[in-house]
CSV table of C-alpha atoms in Angstrom, one decimal:
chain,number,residue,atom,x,y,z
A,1,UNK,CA,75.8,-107.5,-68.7
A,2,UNK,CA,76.0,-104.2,-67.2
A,3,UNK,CA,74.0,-102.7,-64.8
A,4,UNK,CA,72.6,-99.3,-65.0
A,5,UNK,CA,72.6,-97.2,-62.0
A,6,UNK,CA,71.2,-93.9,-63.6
A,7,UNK,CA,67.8,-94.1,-62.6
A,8,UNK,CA,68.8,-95.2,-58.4
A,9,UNK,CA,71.2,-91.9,-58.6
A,10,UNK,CA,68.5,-89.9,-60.0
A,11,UNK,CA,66.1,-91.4,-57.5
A,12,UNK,CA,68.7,-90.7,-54.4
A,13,UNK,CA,69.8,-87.4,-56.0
A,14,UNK,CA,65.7,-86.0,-55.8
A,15,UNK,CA,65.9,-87.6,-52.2
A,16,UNK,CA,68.6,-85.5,-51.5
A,17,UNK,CA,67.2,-82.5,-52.9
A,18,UNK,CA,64.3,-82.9,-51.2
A,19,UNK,CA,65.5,-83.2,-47.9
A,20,UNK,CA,67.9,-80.1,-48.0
A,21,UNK,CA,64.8,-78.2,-49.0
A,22,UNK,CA,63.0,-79.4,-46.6
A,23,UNK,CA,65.7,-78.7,-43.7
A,24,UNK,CA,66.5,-75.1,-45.0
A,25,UNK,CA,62.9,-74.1,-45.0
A,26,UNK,CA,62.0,-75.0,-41.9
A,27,UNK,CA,65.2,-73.5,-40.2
A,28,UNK,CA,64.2,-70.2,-42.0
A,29,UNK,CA,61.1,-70.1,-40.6
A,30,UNK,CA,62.2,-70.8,-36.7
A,31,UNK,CA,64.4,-68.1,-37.0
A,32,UNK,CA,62.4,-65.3,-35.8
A,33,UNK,CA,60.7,-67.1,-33.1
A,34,UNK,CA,64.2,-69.0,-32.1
A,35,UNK,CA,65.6,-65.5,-32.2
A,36,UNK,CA,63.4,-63.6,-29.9
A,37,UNK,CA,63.5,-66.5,-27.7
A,38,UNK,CA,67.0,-66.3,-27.4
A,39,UNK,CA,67.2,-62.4,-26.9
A,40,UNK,CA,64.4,-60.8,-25.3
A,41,UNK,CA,65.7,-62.2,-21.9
A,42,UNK,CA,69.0,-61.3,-22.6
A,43,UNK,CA,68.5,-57.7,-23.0
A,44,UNK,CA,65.5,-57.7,-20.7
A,45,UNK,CA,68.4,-59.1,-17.8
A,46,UNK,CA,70.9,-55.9,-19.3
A,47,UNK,CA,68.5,-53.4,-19.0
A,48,UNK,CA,67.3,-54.5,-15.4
A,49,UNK,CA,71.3,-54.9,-14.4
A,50,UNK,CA,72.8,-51.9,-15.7
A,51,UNK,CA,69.6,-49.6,-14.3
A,52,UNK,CA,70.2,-50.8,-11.1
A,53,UNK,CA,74.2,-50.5,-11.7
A,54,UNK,CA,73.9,-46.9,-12.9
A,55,UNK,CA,71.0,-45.7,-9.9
A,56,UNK,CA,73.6,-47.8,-6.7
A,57,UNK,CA,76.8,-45.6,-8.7
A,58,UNK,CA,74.8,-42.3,-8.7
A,59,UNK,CA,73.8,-43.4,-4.9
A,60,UNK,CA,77.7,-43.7,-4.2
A,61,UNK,CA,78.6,-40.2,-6.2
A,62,UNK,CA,76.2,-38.3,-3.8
A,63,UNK,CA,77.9,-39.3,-0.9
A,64,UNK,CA,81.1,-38.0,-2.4
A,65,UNK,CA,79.5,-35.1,-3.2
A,66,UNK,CA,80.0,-36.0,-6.8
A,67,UNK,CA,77.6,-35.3,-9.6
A,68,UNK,CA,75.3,-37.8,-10.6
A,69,UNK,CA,74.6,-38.6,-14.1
A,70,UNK,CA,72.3,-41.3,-15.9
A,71,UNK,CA,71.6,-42.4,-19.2
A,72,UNK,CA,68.4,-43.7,-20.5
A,73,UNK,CA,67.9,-46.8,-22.8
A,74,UNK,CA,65.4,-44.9,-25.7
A,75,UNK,CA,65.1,-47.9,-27.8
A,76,UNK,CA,66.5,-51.2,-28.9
A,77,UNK,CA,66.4,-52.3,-32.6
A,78,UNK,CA,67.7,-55.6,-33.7
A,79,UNK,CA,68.2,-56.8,-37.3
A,80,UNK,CA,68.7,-60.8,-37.6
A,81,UNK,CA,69.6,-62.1,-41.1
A,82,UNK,CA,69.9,-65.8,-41.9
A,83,UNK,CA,72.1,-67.0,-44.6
A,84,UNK,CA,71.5,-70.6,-46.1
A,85,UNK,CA,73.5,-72.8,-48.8
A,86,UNK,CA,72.6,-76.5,-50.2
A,87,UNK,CA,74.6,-78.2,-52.4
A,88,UNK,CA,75.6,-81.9,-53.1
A,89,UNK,CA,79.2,-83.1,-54.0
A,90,UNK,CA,79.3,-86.0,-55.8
A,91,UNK,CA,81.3,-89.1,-54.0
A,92,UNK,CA,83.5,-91.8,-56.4
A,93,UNK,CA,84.4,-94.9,-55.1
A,94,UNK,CA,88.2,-95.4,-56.9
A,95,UNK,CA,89.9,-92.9,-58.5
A,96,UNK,CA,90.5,-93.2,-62.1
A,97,UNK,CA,88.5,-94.8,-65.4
A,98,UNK,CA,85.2,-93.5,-66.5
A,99,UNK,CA,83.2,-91.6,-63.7
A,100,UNK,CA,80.2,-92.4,-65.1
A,101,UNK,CA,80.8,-96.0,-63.6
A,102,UNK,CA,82.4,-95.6,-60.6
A,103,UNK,CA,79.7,-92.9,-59.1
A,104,UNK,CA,79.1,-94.2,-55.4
A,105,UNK,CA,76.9,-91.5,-54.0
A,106,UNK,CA,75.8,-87.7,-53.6
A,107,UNK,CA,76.9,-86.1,-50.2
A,108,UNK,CA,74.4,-83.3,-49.4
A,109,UNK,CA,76.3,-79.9,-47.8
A,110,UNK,CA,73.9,-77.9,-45.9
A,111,UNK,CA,74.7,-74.3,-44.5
A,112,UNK,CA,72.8,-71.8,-42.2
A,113,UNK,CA,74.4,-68.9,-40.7
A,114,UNK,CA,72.4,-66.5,-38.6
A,115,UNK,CA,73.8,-62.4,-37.5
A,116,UNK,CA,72.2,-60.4,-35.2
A,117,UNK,CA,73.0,-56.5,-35.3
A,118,UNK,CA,71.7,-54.7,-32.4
A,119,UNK,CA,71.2,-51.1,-32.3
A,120,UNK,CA,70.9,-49.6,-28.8
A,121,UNK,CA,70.0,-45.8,-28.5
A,122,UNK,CA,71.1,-44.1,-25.1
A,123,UNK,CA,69.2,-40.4,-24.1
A,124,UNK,CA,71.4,-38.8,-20.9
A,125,UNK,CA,68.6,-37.2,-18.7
A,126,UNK,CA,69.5,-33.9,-18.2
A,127,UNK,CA,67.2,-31.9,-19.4
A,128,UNK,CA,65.2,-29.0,-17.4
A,129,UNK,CA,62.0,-31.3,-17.1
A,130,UNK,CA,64.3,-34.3,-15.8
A,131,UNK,CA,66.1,-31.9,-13.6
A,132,UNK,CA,63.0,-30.2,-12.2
A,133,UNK,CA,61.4,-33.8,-11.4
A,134,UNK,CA,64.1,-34.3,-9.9
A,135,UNK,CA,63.9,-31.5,-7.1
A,136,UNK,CA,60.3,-31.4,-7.0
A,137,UNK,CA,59.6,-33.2,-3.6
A,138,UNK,CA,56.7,-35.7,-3.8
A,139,UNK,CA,53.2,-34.8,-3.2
A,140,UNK,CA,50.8,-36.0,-0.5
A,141,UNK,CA,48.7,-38.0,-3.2
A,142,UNK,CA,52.3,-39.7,-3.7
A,143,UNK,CA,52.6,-40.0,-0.2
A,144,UNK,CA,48.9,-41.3,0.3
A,145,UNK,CA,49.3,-43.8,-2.6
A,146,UNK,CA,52.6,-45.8,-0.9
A,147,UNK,CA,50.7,-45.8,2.3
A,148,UNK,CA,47.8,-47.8,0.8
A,149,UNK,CA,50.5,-50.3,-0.6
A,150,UNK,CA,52.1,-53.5,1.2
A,151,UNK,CA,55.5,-51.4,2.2
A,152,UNK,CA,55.8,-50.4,5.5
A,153,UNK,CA,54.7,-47.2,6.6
A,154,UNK,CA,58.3,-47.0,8.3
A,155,UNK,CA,60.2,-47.2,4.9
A,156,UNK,CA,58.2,-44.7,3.1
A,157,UNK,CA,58.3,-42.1,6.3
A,158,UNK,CA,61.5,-42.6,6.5
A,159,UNK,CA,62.9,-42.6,3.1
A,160,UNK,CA,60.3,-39.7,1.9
A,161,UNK,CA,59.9,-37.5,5.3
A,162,UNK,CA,62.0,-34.4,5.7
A,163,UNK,CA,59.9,-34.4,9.2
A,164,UNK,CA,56.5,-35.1,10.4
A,165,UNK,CA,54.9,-32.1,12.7
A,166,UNK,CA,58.3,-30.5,12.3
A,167,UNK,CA,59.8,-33.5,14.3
A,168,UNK,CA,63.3,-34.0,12.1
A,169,UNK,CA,64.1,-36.9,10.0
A,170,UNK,CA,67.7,-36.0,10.0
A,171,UNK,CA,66.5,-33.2,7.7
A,172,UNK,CA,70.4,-32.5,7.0
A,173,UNK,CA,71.2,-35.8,5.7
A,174,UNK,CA,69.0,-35.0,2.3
A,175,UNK,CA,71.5,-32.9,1.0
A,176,UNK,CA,75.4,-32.9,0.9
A,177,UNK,CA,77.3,-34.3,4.5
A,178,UNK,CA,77.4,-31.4,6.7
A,179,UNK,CA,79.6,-31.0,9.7
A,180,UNK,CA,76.5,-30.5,12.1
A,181,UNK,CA,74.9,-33.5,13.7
A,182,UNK,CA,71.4,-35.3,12.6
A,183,UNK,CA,68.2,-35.0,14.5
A,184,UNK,CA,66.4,-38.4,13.7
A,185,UNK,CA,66.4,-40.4,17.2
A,186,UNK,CA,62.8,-38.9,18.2
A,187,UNK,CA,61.5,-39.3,14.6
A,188,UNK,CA,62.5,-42.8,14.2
A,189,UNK,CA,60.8,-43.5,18.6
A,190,UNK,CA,57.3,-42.0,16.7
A,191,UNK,CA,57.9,-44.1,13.6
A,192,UNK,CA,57.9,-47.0,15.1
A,193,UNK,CA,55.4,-46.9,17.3
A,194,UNK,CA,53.3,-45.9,14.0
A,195,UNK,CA,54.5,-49.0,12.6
A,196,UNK,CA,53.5,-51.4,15.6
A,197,UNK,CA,49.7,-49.8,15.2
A,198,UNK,CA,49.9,-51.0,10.9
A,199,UNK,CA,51.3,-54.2,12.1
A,200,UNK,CA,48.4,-54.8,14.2
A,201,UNK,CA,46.1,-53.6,11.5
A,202,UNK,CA,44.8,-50.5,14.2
A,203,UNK,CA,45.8,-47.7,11.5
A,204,UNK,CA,44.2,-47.3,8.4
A,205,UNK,CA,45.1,-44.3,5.6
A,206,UNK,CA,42.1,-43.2,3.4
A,207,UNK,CA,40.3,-39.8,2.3
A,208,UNK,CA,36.6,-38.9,3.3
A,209,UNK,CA,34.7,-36.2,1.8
A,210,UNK,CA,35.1,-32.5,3.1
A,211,UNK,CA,32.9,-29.4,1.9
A,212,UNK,CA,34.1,-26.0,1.9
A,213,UNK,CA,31.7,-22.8,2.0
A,214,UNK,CA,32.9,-20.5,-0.6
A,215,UNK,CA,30.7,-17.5,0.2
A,216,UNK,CA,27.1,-16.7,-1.5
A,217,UNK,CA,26.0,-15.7,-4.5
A,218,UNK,CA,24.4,-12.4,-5.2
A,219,UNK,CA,22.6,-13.6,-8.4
A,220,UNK,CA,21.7,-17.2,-9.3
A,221,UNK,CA,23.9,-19.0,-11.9
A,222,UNK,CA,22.9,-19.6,-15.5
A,223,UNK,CA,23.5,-22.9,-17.0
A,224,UNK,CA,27.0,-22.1,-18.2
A,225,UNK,CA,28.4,-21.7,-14.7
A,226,UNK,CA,26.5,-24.5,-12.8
A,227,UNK,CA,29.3,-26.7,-15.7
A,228,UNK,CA,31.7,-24.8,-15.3
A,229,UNK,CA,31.5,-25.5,-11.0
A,230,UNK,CA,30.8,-29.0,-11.5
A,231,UNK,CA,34.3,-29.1,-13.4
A,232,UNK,CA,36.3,-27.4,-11.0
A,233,UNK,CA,34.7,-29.4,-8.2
A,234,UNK,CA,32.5,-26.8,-6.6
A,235,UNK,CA,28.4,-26.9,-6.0
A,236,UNK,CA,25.7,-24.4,-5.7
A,237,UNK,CA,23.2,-25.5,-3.1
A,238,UNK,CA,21.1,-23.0,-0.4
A,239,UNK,CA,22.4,-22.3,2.8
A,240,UNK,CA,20.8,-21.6,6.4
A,241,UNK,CA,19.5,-18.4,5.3
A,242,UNK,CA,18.1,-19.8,1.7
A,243,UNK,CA,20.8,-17.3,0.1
A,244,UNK,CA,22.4,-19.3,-2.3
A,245,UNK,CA,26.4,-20.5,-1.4
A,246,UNK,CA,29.0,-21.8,-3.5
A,247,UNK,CA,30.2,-25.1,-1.9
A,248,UNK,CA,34.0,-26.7,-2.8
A,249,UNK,CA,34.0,-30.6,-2.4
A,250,UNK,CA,37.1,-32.2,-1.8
A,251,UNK,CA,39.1,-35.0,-0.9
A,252,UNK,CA,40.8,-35.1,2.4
A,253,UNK,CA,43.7,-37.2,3.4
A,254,UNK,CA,43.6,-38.9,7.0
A,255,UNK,CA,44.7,-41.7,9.1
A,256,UNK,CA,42.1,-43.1,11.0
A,257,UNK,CA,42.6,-44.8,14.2
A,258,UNK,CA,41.3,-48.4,15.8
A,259,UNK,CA,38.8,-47.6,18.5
A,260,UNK,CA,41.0,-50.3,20.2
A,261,UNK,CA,43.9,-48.9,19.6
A,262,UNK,CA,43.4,-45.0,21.0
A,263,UNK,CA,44.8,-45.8,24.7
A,264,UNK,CA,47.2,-48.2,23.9
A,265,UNK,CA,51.1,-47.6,24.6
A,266,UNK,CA,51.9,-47.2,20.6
A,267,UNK,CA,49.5,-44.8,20.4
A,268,UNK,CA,50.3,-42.7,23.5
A,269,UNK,CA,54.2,-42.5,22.1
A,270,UNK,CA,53.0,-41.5,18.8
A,271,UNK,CA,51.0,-38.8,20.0
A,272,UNK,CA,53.8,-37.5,22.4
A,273,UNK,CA,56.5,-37.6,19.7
A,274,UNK,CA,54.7,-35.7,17.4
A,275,UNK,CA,52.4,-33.6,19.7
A,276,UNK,CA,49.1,-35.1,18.6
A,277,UNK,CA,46.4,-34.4,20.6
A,278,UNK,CA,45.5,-37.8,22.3
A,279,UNK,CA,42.3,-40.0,22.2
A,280,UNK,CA,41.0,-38.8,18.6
A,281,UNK,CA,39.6,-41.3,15.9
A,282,UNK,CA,41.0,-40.1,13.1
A,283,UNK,CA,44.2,-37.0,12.0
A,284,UNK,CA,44.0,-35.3,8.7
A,285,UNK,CA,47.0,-35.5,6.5
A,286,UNK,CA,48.0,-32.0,5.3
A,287,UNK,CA,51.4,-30.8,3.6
A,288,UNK,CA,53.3,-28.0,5.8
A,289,UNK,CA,50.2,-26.4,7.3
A,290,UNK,CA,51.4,-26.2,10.6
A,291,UNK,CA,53.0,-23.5,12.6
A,292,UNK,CA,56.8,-24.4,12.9
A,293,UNK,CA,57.3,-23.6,15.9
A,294,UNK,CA,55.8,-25.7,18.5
A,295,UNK,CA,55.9,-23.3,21.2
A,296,UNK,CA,52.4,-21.7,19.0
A,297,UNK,CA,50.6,-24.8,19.2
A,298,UNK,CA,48.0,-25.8,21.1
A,299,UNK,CA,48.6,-27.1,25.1
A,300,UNK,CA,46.6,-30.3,24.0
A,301,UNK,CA,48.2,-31.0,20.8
A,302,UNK,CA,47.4,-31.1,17.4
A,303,UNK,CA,44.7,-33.0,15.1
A,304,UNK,CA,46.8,-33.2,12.0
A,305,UNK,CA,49.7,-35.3,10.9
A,306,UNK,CA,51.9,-32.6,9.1
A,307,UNK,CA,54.3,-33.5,6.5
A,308,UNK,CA,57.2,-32.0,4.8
A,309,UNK,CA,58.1,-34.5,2.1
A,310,UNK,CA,61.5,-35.5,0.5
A,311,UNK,CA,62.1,-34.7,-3.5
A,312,UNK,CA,63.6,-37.9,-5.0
A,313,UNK,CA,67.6,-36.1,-5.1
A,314,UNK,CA,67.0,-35.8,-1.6
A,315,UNK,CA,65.9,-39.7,-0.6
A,316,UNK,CA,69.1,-40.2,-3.2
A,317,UNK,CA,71.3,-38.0,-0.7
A,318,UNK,CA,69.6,-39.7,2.4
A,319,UNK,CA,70.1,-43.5,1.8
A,320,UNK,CA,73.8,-42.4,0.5
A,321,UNK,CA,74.1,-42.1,4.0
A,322,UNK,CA,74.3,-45.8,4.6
A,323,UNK,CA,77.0,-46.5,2.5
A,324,UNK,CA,80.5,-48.3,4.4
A,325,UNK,CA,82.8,-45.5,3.5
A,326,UNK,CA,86.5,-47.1,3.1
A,327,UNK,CA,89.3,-45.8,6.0
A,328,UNK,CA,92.2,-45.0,3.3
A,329,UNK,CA,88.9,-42.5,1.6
A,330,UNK,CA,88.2,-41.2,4.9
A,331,UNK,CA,91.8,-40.8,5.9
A,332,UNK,CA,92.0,-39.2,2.6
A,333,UNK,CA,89.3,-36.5,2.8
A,334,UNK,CA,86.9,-37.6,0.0
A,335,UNK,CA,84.5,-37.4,2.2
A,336,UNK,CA,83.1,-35.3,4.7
A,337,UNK,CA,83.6,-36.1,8.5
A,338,UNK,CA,81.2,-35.5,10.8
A,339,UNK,CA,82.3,-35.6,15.1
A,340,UNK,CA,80.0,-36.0,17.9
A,341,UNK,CA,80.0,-33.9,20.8
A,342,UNK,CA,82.7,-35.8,22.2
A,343,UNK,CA,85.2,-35.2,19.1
A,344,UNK,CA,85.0,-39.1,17.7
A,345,UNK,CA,83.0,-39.8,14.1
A,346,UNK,CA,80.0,-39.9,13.4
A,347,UNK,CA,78.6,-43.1,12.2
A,348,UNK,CA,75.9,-41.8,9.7
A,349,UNK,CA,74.9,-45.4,8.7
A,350,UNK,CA,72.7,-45.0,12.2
A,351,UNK,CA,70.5,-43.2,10.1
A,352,UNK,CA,69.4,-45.7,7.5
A,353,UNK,CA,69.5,-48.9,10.2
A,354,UNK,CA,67.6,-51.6,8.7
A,355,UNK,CA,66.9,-49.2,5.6
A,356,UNK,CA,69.5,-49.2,3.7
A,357,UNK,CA,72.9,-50.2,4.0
A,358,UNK,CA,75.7,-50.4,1.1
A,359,UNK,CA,79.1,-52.6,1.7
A,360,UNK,CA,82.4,-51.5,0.4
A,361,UNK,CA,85.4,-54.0,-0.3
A,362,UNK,CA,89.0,-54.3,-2.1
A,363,UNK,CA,89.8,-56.5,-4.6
A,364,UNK,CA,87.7,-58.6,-6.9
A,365,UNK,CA,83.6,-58.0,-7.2
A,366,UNK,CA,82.1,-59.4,-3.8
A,367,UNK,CA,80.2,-63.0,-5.0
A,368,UNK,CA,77.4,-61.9,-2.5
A,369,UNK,CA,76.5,-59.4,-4.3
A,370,UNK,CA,73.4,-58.8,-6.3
A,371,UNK,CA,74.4,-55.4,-8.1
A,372,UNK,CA,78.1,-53.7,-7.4
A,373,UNK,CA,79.7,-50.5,-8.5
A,374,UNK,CA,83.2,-50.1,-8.9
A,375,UNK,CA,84.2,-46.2,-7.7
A,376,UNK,CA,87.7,-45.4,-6.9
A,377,UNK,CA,89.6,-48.8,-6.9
A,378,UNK,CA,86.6,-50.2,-4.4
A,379,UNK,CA,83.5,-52.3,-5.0
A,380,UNK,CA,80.0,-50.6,-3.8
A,381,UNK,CA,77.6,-53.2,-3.8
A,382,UNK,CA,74.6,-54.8,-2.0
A,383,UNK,CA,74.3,-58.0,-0.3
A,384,UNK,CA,71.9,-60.5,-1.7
A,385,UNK,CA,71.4,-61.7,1.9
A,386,UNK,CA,70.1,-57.7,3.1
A,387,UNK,CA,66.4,-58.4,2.6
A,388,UNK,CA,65.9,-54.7,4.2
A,389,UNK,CA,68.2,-52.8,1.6
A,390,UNK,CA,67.0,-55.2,-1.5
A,391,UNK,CA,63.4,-54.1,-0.6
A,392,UNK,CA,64.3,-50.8,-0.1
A,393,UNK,CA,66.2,-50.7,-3.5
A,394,UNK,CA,63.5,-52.5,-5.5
A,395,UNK,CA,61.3,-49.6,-4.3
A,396,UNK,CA,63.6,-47.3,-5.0
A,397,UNK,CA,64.1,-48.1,-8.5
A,398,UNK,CA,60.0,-48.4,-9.2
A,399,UNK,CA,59.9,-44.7,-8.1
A,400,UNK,CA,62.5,-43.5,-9.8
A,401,UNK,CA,61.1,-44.5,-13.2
A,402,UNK,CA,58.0,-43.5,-12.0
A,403,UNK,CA,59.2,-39.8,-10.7
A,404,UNK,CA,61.7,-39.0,-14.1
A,405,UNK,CA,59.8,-41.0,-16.8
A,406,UNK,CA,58.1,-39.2,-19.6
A,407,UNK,CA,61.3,-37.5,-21.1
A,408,UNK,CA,60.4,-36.4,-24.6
A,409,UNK,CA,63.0,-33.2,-24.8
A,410,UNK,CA,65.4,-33.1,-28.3
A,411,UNK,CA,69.0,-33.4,-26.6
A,412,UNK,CA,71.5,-35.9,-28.0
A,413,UNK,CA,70.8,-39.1,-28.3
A,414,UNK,CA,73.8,-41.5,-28.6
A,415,UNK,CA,73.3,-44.7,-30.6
A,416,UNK,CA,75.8,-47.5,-30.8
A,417,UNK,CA,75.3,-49.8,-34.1
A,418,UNK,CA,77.0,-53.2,-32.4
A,419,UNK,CA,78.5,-55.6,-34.1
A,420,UNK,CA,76.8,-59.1,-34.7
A,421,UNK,CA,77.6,-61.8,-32.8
């Protein structure tokens, strides 16, 4: 007698069938999520990478006196499609006679394939409103702001101080090299006796209310202008003769000193460098309001820190200062050379000491480094192991989005359709 094997090949062939559905379905729905788990990193890690590549290479142009140029990332769209197959191939056990009774089994053949096709737009920022950000030198609310935050009053001086009380912070190493020495040793004596009183928690930077008379007002003001004032930050209130004055409130910048701290030796050299006058609680922080020349001050100094800040080209052109410039470039002339007084070069890395400092090297890309530039057969890069210089980059990125974001102009936007992978 014969035995029928229809209905257990049915049975196994709806087994089958179920399982392959059950597999596909499942794989198409993890897709997306698998997807974005897989990419979002990835492009996050080559956005952060390349912005850092593209600001160190502009860093090294400027001290070439080359032209920088960026691009910005405008948007990234990716399409992921997912292509599946099932099938099942029937299996015989010896070739030959009926197949019908020599069936041994159905072998499932499953199939996914998954493309992703990125589209990357790049904007080049060279518009007028990137351009003018770019020479507009930072404000003393900018300046205020990065002294209430955790960096060092040092670095931010330093990187965004043309001079303080018209004491120089090499003021000609914000621009291209120049032949002409720096002026930065007194600068950098005061700065660091400012940062010994932060480190000791003895200065503090802060605003404080300040009213200024405006003048009287011959009749009194209807309901219209008392708004209007209010807006603009002004207040009518009587005077000392019960005429009544239009009064300006403002907010005004200062650094206010530890009673502790106004005879000690920190405080003494600040106020000599920068010809405070000494013993005072507290110095307003104004933005070139003082006389430049110090000959018109007063004999017993000044009561106001006075700043002349740096736009963010110029803190590009400054730290480019600290780069290690290769002998064969100098030898070459593709840089400037600057001589001392006694004819020999003129180290201008002095000026970004425990700032900033960029290594040079032949050959393959350094394995120190933690983001390198290749520019004229040499690697430009910075050492994972210069906690100074990382910092000091890390800040410097976070301002430069912050100073040249916002672009919204119609120039040409470059988008590269990429093939999937």
């Amino acid at each position: 007698m014969q035995k029928n094997n229809a209905p257990y090949g049915c049975n196994r062939f709806m087994s089958y069938l179920a399982i392959g559905v059950v597999c596909l379905s499942t794989a198409g729905c993890a897709t997306g999520p698998r997807s974005l788990e897989a990419n979002r990193l990835i492009y996050n890690e080559a956005i952060k990478s390349t912005s850092e590549a593209q600001l160190l290479l502009n860093i090294v142009r400027l001290r070439y006196n080359d032209t920088p140029s960026s691009l910005a990332v405008s948007a990234i769209a990716t399409q992921s499609e997912v292509q599946k197959s099932f099938q099942l191939a029937p299996f015989f056990g010896v070739s030959g006679g009926d197949p019908a009774q020599h069936f041994a089994a159905l072998l499932p053949q499953a199939q996914i394939s998954t493309t992703d096709r990125p589209t990357i737009t790049l904007t080049p920022l060279d518009d007028q409103e990137f351009t003018r950000k770019l020479f507009t030198p930072m404000t003393l609310d900018g300046v205020l702001y990065l002294t209430k935050t955790t960096w060092p009053i040092s670095t931010v001086f330093r990187l965004w101080l043309e001079n303080l009380n018209w004491i120089s912070n090499a003021q000609n190493g914000s621009g291209p090299t120049l032949k002409s020495l720096p002026d930065y040793a007194e600068f950098l004596r005061g700065i660091n006796a400012l940062q010994a009183l932060q480190d000791r928690g003895h200065i503090v930077f802060g605003t404080e209310e300040r009213e200024e008379p405006q003048g009287t007002v011959a009749a009194a003001p209807t309901a219209h202008d008392l708004l209007d004032a209010a807006k603009e930050g002004y207040e009518f209130r009587p005077d000392q003769n019960s005429a009544l004055a239009l009064v300006k409130k403002n907010r005004q910048p200062v650094m206010r000193i530890h009673p502790e701290a106004l005879t000690s030796t920190e405080m003494r050299e600040l106020a000599q460098v920068f010809g405070l006058r000494p013993g005072l609680p507290k110095y307003d922080l104004k933005i070139e309001n003082l006389d430049p020349f110090k000959i018109n001050h007063p004999p017993e100094g000044v009561d106001v820190l006075d700043l002349e800040t740096r736009s963010l080209l110029q803190v590009l052109y400054f730290v480019s200062k600290g780069l290690d410039v290769p002998v064969e470039h100098m030898e070459r002339g593709f840089v400037q050379a600057t001589t001392d007084e006694t004819g020999q070069p003129f180290d201008w890395r002095k000026i970004t000491s425990n700032l900033f400092h960029v290594y040079s090297a032949s050959g393959d890309r350094p394995l120190s480094a933690h983001v390198a530039v290749k520019y004229l057969d040499y690697w430009f890069y910075i050492d994972k192991a210069d906690q100074d210089t990382m910092a000091t980059f890390s800040l410097l990125m976070q301002l430069a989005r912050l100073e040249t974001n916002g672009k919204t102009g119609l120039g040409p936007a470059l988008t590269l359709p990429l093939s999937g992978r």
